[in-house]
XYZ file of N, CA and C in Angstrom:
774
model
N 27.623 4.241 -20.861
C 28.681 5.060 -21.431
C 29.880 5.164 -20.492
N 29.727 5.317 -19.074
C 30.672 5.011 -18.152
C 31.516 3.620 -17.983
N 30.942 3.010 -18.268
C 31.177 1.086 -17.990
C 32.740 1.393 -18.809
N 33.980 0.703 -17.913
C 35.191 0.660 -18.025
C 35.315 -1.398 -17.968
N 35.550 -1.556 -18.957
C 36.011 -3.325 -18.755
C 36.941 -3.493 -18.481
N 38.125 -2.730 -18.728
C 38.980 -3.185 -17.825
C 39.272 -3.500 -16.532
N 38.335 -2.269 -15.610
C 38.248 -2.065 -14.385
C 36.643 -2.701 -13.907
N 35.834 -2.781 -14.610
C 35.057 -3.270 -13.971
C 33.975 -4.601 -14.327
N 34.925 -5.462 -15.362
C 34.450 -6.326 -16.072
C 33.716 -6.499 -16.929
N 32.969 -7.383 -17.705
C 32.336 -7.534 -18.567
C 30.459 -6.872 -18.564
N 29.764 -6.110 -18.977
C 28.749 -5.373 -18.997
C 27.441 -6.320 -18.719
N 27.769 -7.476 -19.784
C 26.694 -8.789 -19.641
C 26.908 -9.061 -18.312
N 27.667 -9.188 -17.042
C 27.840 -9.804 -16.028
C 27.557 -8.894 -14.866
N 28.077 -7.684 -15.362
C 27.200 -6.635 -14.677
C 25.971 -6.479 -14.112
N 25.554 -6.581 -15.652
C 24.069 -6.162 -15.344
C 23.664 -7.581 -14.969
N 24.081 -8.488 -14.788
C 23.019 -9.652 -14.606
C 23.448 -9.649 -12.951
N 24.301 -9.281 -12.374
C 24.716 -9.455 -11.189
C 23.470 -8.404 -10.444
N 23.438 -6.929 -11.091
C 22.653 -5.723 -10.509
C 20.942 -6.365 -10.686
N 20.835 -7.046 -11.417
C 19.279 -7.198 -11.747
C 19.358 -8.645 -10.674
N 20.202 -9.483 -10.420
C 20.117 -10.309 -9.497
C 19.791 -9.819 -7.691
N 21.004 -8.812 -7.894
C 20.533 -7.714 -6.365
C 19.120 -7.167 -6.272
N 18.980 -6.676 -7.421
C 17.193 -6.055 -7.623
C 16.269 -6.825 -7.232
N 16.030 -8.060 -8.061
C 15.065 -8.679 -7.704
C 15.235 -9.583 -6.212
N 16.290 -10.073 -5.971
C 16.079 -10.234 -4.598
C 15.923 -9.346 -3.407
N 16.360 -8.197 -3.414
C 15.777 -7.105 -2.094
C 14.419 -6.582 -2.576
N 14.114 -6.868 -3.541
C 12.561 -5.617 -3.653
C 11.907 -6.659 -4.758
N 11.801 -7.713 -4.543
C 10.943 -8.579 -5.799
C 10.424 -8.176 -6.734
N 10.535 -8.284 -7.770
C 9.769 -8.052 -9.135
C 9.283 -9.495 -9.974
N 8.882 -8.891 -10.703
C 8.202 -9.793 -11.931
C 8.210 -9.122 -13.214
N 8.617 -9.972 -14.152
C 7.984 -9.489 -15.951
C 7.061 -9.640 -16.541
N 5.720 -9.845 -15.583
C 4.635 -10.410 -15.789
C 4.103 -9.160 -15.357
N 3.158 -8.422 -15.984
C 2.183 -7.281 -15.165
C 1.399 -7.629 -14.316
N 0.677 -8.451 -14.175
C -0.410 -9.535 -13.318
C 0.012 -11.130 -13.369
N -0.591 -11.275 -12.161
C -0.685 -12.689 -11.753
C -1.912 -13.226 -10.936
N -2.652 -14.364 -11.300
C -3.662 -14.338 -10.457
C -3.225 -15.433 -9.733
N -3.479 -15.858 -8.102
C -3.265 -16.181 -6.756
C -4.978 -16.846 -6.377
N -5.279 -17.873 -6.959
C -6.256 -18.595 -6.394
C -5.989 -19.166 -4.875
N -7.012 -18.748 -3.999
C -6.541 -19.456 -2.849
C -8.206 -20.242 -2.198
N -7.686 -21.352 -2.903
C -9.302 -22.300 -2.671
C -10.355 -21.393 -2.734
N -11.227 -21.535 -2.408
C -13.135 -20.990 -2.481
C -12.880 -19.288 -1.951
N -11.989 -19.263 -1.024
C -12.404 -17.964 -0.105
C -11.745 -17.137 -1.128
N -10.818 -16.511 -1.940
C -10.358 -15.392 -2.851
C -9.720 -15.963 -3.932
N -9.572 -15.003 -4.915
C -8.069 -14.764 -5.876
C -7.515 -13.379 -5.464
N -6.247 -13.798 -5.557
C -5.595 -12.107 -4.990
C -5.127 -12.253 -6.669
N -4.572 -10.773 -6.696
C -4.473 -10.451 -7.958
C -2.675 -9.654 -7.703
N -1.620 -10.283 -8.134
C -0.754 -9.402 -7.773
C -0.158 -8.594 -9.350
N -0.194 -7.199 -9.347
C 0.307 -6.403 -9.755
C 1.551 -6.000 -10.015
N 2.217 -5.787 -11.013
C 3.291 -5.052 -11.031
C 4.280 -3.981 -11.564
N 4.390 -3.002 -10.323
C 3.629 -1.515 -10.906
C 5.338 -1.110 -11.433
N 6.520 -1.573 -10.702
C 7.532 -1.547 -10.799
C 8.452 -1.587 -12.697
N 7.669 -2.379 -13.705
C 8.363 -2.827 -14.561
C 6.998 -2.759 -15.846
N 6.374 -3.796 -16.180
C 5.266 -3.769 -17.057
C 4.020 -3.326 -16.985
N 3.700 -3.678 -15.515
C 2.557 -2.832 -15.071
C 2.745 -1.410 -15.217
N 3.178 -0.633 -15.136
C 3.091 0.435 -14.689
C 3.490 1.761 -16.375
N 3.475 0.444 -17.178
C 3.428 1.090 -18.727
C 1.865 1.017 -18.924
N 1.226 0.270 -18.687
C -0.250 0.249 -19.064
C -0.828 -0.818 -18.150
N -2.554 -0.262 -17.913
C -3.195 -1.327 -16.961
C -3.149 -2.589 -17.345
N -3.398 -3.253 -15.874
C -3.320 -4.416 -16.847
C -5.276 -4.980 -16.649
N -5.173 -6.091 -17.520
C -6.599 -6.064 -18.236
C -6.959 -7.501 -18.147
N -7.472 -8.055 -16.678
C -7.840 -9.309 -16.494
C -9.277 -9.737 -16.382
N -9.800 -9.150 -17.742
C -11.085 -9.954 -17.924
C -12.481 -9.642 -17.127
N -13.751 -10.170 -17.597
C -14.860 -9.931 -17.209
C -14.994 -10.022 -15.711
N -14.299 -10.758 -15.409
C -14.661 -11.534 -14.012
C -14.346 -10.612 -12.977
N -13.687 -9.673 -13.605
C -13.061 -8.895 -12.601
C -13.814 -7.262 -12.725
N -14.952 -6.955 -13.425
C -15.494 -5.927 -13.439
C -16.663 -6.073 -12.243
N -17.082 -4.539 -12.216
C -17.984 -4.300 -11.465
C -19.419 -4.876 -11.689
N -20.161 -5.640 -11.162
C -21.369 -5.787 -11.499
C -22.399 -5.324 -10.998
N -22.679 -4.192 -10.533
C -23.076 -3.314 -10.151
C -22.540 -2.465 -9.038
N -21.952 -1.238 -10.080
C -21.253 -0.295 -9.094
C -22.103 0.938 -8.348
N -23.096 1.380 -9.087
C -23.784 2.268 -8.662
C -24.484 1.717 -7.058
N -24.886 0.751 -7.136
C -25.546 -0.204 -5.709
C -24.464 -0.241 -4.840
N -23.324 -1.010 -5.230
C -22.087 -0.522 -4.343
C -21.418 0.782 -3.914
N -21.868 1.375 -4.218
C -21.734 2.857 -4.141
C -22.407 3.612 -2.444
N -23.661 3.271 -3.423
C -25.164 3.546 -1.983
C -24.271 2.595 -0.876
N -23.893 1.236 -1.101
C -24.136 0.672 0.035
C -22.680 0.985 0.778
N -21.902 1.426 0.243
C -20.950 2.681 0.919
C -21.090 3.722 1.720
N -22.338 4.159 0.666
C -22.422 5.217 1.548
C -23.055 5.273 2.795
N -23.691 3.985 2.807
C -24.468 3.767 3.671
C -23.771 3.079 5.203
N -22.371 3.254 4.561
C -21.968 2.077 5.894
C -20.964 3.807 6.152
N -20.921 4.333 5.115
C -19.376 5.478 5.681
C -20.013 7.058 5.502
N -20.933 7.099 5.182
C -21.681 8.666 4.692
C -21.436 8.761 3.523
N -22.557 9.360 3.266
C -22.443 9.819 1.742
C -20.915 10.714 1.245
N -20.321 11.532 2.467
C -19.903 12.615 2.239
C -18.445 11.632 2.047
N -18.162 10.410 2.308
C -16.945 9.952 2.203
C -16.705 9.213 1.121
N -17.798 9.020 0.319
C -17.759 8.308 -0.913
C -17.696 9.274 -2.493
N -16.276 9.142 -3.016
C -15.931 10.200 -3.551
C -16.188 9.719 -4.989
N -16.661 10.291 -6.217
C -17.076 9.829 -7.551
C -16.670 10.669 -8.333
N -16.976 12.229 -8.043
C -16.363 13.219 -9.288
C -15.560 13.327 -9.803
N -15.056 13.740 -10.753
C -13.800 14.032 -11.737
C -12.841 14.507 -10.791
N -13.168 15.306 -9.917
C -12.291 16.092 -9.302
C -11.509 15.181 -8.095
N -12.767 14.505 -7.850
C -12.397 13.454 -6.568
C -11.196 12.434 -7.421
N -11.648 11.982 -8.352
C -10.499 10.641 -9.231
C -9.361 11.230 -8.985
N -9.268 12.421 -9.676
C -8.294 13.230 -10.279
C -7.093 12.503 -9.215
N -7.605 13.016 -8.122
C -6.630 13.308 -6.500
C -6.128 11.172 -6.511
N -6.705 10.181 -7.177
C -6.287 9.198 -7.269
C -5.314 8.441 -8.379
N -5.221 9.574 -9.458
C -4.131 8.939 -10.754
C -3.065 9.032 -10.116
N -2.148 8.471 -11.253
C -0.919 8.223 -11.639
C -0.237 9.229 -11.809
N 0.445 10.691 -11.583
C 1.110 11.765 -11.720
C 2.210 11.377 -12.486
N 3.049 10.371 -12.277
C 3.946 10.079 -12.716
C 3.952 9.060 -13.997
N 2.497 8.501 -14.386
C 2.474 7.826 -15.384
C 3.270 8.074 -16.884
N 4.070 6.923 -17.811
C 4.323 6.933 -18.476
C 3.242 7.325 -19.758
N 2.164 6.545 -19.291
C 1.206 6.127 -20.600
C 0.539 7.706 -21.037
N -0.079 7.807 -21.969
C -0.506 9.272 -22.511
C -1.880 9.319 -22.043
N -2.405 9.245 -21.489
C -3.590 9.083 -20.645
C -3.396 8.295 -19.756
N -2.998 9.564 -18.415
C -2.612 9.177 -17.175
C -4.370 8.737 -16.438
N -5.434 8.673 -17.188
C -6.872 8.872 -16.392
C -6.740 7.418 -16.353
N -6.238 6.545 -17.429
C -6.702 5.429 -17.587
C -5.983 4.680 -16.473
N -5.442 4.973 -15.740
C -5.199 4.690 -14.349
C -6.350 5.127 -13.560
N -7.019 6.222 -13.693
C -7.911 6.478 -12.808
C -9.040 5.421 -12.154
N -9.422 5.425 -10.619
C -10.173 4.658 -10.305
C -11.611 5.193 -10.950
N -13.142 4.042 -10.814
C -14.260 4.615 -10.413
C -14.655 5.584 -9.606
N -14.395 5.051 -8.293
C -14.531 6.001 -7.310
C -13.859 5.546 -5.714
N -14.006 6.628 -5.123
C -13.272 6.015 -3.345
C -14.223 6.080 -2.075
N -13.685 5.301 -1.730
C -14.779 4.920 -0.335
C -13.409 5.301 0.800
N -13.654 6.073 1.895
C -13.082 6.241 2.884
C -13.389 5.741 4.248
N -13.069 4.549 4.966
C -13.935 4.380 6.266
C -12.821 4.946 7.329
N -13.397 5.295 8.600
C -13.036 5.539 9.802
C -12.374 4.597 10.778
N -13.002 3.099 10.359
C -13.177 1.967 11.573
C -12.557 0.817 10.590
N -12.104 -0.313 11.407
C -11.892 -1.448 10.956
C -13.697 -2.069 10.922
N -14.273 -1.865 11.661
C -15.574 -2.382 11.145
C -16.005 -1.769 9.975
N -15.721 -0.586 9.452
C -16.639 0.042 8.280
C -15.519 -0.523 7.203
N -14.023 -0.849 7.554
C -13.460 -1.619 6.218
C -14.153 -3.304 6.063
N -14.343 -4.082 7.076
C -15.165 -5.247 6.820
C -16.428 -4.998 6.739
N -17.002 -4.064 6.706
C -18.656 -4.110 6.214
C -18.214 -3.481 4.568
N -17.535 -2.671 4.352
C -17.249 -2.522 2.956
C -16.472 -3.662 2.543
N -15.607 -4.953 2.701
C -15.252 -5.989 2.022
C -16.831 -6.277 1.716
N -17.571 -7.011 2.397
C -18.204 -7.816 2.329
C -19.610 -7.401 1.425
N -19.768 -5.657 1.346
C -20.633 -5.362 0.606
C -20.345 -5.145 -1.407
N -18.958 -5.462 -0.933
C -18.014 -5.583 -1.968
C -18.010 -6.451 -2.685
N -18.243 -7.586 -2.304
C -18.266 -8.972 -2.716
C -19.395 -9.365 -2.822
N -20.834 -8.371 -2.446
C -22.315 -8.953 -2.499
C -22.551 -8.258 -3.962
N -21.729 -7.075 -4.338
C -21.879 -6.402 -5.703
C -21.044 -6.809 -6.873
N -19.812 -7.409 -6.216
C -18.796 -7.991 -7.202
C -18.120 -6.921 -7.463
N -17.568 -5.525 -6.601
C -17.217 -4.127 -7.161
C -14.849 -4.653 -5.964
N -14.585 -4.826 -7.333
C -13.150 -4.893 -6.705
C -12.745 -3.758 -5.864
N -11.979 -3.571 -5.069
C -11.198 -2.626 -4.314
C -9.800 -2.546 -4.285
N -9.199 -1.554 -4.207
C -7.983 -1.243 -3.981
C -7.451 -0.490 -2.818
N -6.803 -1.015 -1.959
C -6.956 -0.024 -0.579
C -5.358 0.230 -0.741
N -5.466 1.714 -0.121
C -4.154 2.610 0.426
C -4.021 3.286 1.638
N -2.857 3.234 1.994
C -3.126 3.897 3.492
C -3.328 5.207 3.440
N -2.410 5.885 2.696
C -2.963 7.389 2.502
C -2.176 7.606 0.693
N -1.686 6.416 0.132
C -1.598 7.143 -1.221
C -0.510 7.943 -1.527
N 0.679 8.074 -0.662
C 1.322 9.370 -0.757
C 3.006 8.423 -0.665
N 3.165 7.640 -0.853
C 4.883 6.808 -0.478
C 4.900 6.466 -2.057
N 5.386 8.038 -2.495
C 6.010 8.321 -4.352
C 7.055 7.595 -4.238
N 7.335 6.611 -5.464
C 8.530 5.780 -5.347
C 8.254 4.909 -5.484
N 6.804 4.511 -4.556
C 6.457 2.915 -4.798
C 4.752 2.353 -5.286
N 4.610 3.307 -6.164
C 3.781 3.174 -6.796
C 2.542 4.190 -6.601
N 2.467 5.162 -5.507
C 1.389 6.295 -5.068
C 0.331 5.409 -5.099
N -0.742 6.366 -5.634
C -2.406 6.062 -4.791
C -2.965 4.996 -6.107
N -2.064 5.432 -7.259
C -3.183 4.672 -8.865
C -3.259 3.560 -8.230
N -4.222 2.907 -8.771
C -4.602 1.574 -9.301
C -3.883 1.091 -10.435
N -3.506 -0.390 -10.504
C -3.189 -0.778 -11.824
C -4.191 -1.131 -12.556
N -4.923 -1.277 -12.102
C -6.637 -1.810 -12.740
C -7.970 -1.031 -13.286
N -8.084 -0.897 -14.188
C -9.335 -0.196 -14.518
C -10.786 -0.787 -13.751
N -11.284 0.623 -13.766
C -12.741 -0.006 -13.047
C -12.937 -0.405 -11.920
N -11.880 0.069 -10.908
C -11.707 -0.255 -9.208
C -12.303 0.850 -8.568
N -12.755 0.411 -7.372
C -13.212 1.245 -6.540
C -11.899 1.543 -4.909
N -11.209 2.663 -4.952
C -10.275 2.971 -4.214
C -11.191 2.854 -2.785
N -10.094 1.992 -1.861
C -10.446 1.841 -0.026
C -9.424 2.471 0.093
N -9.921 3.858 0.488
C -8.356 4.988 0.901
C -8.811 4.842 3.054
N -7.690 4.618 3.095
C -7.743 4.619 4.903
C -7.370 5.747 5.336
N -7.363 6.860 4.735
C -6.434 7.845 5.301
C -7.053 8.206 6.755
N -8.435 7.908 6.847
C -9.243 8.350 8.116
C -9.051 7.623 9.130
N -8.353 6.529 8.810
C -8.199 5.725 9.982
C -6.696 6.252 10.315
N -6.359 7.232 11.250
C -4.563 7.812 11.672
C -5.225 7.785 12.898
N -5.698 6.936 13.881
C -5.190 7.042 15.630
C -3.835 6.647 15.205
N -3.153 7.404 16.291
C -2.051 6.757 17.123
C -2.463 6.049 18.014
N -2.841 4.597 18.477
C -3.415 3.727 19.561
C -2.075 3.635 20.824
N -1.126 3.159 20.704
C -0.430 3.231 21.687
C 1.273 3.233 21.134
N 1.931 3.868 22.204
C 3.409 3.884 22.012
C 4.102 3.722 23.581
N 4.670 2.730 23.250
C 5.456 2.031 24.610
C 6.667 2.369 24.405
N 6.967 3.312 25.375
C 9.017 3.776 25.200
C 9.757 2.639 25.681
N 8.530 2.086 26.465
C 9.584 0.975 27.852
C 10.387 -0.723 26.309
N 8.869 -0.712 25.858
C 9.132 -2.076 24.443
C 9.531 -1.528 23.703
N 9.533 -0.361 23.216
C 10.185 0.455 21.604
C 9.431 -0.158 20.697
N 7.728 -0.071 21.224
C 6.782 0.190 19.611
C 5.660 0.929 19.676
N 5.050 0.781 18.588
C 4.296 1.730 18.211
C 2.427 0.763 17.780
N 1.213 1.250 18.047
C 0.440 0.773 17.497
C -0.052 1.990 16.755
N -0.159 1.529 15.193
C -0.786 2.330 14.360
C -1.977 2.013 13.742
N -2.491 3.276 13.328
C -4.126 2.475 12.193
C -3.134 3.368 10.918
N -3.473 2.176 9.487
C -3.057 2.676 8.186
C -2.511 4.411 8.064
N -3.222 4.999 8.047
C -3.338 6.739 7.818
C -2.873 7.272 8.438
N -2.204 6.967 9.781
C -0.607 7.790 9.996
C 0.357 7.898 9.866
N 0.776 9.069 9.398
C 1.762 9.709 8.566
C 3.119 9.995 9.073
N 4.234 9.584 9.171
C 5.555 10.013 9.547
C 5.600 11.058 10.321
N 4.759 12.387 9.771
C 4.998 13.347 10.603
C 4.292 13.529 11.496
N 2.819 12.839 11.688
C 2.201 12.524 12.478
C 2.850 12.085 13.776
N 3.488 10.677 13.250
C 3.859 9.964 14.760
C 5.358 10.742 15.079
N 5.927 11.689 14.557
C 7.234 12.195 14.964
C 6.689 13.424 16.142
N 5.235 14.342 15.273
C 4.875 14.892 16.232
C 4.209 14.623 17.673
N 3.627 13.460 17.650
C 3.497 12.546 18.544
C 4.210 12.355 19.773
N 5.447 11.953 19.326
C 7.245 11.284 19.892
C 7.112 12.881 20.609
N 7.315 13.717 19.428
C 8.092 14.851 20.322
C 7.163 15.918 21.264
N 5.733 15.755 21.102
C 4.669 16.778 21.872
C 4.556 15.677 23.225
N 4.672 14.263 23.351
C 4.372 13.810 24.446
C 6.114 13.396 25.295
N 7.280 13.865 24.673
C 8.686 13.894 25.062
C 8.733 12.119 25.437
N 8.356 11.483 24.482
C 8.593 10.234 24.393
C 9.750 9.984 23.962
N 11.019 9.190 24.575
C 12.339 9.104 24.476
C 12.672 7.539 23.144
N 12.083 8.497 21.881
C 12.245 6.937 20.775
C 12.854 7.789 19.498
N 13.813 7.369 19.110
C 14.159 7.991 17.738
C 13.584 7.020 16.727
N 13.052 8.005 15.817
C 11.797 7.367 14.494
C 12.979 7.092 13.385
N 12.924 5.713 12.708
C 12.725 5.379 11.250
C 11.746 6.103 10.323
N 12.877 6.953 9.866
C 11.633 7.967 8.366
C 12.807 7.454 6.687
N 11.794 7.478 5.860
C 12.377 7.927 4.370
C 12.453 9.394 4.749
N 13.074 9.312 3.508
C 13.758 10.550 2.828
C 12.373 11.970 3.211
N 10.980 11.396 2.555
C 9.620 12.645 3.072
C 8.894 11.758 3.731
N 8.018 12.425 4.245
C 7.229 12.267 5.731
C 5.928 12.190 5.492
N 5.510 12.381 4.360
C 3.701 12.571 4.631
C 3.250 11.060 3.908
N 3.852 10.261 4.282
C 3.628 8.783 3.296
C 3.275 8.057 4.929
N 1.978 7.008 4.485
C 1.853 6.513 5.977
C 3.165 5.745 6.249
N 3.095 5.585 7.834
C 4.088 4.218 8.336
C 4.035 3.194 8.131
N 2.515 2.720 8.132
C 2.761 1.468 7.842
C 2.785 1.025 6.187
N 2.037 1.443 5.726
C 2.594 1.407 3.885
C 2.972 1.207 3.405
N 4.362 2.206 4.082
C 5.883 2.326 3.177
C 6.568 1.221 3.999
N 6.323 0.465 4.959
C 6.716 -0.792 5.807
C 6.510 -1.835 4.583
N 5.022 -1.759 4.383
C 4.381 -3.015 3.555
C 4.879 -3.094 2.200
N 5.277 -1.867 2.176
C 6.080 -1.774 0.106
C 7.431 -2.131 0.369
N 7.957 -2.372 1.365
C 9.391 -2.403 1.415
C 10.404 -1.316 1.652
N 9.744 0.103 2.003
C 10.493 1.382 1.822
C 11.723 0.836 3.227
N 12.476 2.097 2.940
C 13.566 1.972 3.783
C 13.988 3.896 4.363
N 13.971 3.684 5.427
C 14.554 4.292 6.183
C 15.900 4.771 6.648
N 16.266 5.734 7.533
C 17.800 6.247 7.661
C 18.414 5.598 8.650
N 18.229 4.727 9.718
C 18.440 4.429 10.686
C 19.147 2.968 11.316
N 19.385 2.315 11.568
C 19.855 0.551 12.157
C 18.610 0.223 11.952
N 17.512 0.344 12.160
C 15.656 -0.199 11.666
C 15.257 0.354 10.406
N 16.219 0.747 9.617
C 15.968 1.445 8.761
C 15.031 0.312 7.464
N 14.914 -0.707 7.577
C 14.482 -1.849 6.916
C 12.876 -2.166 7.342
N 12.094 -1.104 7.386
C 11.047 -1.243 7.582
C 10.010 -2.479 7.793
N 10.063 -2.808 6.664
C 9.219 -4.531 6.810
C 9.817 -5.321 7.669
N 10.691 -5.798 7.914
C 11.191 -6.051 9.073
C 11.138 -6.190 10.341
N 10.901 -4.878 10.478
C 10.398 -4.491 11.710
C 8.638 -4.529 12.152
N 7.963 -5.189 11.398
C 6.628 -4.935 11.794
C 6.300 -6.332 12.614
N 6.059 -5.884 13.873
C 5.475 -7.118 14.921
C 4.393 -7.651 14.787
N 3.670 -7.285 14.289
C 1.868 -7.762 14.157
C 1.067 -6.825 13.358
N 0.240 -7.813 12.846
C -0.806 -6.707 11.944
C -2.426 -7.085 12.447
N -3.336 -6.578 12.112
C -4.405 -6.812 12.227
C -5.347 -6.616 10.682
N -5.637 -7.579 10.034
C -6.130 -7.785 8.382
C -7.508 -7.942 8.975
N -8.094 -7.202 7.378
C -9.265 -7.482 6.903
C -9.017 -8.749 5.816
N -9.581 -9.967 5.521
C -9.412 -10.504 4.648
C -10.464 -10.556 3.882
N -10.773 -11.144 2.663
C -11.250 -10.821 1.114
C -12.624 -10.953 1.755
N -13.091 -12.199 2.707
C -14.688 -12.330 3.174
C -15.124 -11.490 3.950
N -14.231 -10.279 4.722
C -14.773 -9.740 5.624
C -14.218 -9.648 6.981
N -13.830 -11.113 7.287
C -13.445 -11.378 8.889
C -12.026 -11.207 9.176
N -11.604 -11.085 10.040
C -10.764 -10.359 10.692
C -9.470 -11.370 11.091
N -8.196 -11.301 10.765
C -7.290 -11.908 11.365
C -5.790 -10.877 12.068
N -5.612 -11.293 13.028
C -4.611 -10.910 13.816
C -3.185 -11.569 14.049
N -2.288 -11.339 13.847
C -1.213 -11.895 13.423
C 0.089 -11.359 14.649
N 1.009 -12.417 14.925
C 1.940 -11.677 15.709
C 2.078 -12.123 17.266
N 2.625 -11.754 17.929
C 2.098 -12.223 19.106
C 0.892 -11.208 20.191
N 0.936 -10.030 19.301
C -0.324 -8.946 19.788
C -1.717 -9.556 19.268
N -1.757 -11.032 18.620
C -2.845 -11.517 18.280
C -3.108 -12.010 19.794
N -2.609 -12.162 20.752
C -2.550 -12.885 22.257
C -3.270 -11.785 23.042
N -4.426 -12.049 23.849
C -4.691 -10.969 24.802
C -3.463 -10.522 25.815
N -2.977 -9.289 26.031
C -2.214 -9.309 27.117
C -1.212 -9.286 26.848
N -0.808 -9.636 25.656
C 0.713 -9.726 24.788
C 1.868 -8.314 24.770
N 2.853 -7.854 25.762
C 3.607 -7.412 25.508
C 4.809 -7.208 25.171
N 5.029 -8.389 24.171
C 6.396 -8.939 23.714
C 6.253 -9.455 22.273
């Protein structure tokens, strides 16, 4: 209703120029799913919560259900305590979609959530994962609104919430970084910075209780010259789909402080 052609050209050219900016800084798709065969070892499944996905799950077939979830369950609990493996109504609840379009925001809801402590209890849960056939969805803590929160796009997933994993492992003022596990939170590492008078001004969004690294991995953006989050991430340390462990970066190097 604003759009002036005189002053600001033709509307068709507009919008194709703005949806050209869109999809190149923050990628999308018009596809809700895509499946990502990668030889014998996985299919990744990419989602998209941004545009079609995020009107309704999306719905890729047998292959992708649980084949025995209740066993995957036990063997959760068995690697993380019973007390971290969450199933009730009440427990899901805390995993929908708040913001869902669809009229049954549940049908976003996961099965259930597994919480581990350790990078070993997330590769003993891949791998017990894959002995049951029970998919996962992992979040760092679920909370970076904007870019999709804690839902699942998938029915019938079992949520890997990391929120338990928040050490702060190390912060070097001298290099200007930070080592994090998933589940720390903006305000976490600010209180961090400022209780140990560490001389680093933090890259935050707009709220604070969304992990760091997360809102890195979604693309969020920040107030600052680093304000470009992904960007800025030097190394990661992955669980991949079998279990085993890869390290990336030059902190994959023993001894590596650069």
């Amino acid at each position: 209703q604003n759009h002036q052609p005189a002053k600001e050209g033709e509307w068709n050219l507009r919008r194709a120029a703005a949806m050209q900016v869109y999809r190149e800084w923050m990628p999308v798709s018009d596809e809700p799913w895509k499946a990502y065969p990668i030889g014998t070892l996985a299919t990744l499944y990419r989602t998209e919560s941004r545009l079609l996905g995020r009107t309704r799950p999306a719905d890729i077939g047998t292959a992708f259900r649980a084949a025995d979830p209740d066993a995957a369950l036990k063997a959760f609990a068995d690697i993380v305590g019973a007390g971290h493996v969450h199933r009730s109504d009440d427990d899901r609840i805390g995993y929908h979609d708040a913001f869902s379009p669809a009229a049954d925001p549940a049908s976003y809801g996961p099965l259930a959530a597994v919480a581990p402590a350790s990078t070993e209890q997330v590769q003993a849960i891949v791998k017990a994962a894959n002995v049951h056939g029970v998919p996962l969805w992992p979040i760092s803590r679920g909370k970076n609104f904007g870019y999709g929160g804690a839902a699942p796009r998938i029915p019938g997933i079992v949520m890997l919430d990391l929120v338990r994993m928040n050490r702060i492992i190390e912060v070097d003022a001298d290099q200007g970084y930070a080592i994090l596990e998933p589940g720390v939170g903006f305000d976490q590492l600010f209180n961090h910075l400022v209780d140990n008078r560490i001389p680093l001004w933090m890259s935050a969004p707009a709220h604070t209780w969304g992990s760091v690294v997360g809102n890195a991995l979604e693309r969020g953006v920040g107030y600052t010259p680093y304000g470009e989050h992904a960007s800025k991430i030097c190394g990661m340390e992955i669980v991949l789909p079998d279990g085993s462990l890869l390290r990336t970066g030059m902190g994959a190097m023993a001894d590596s402080k650069t």
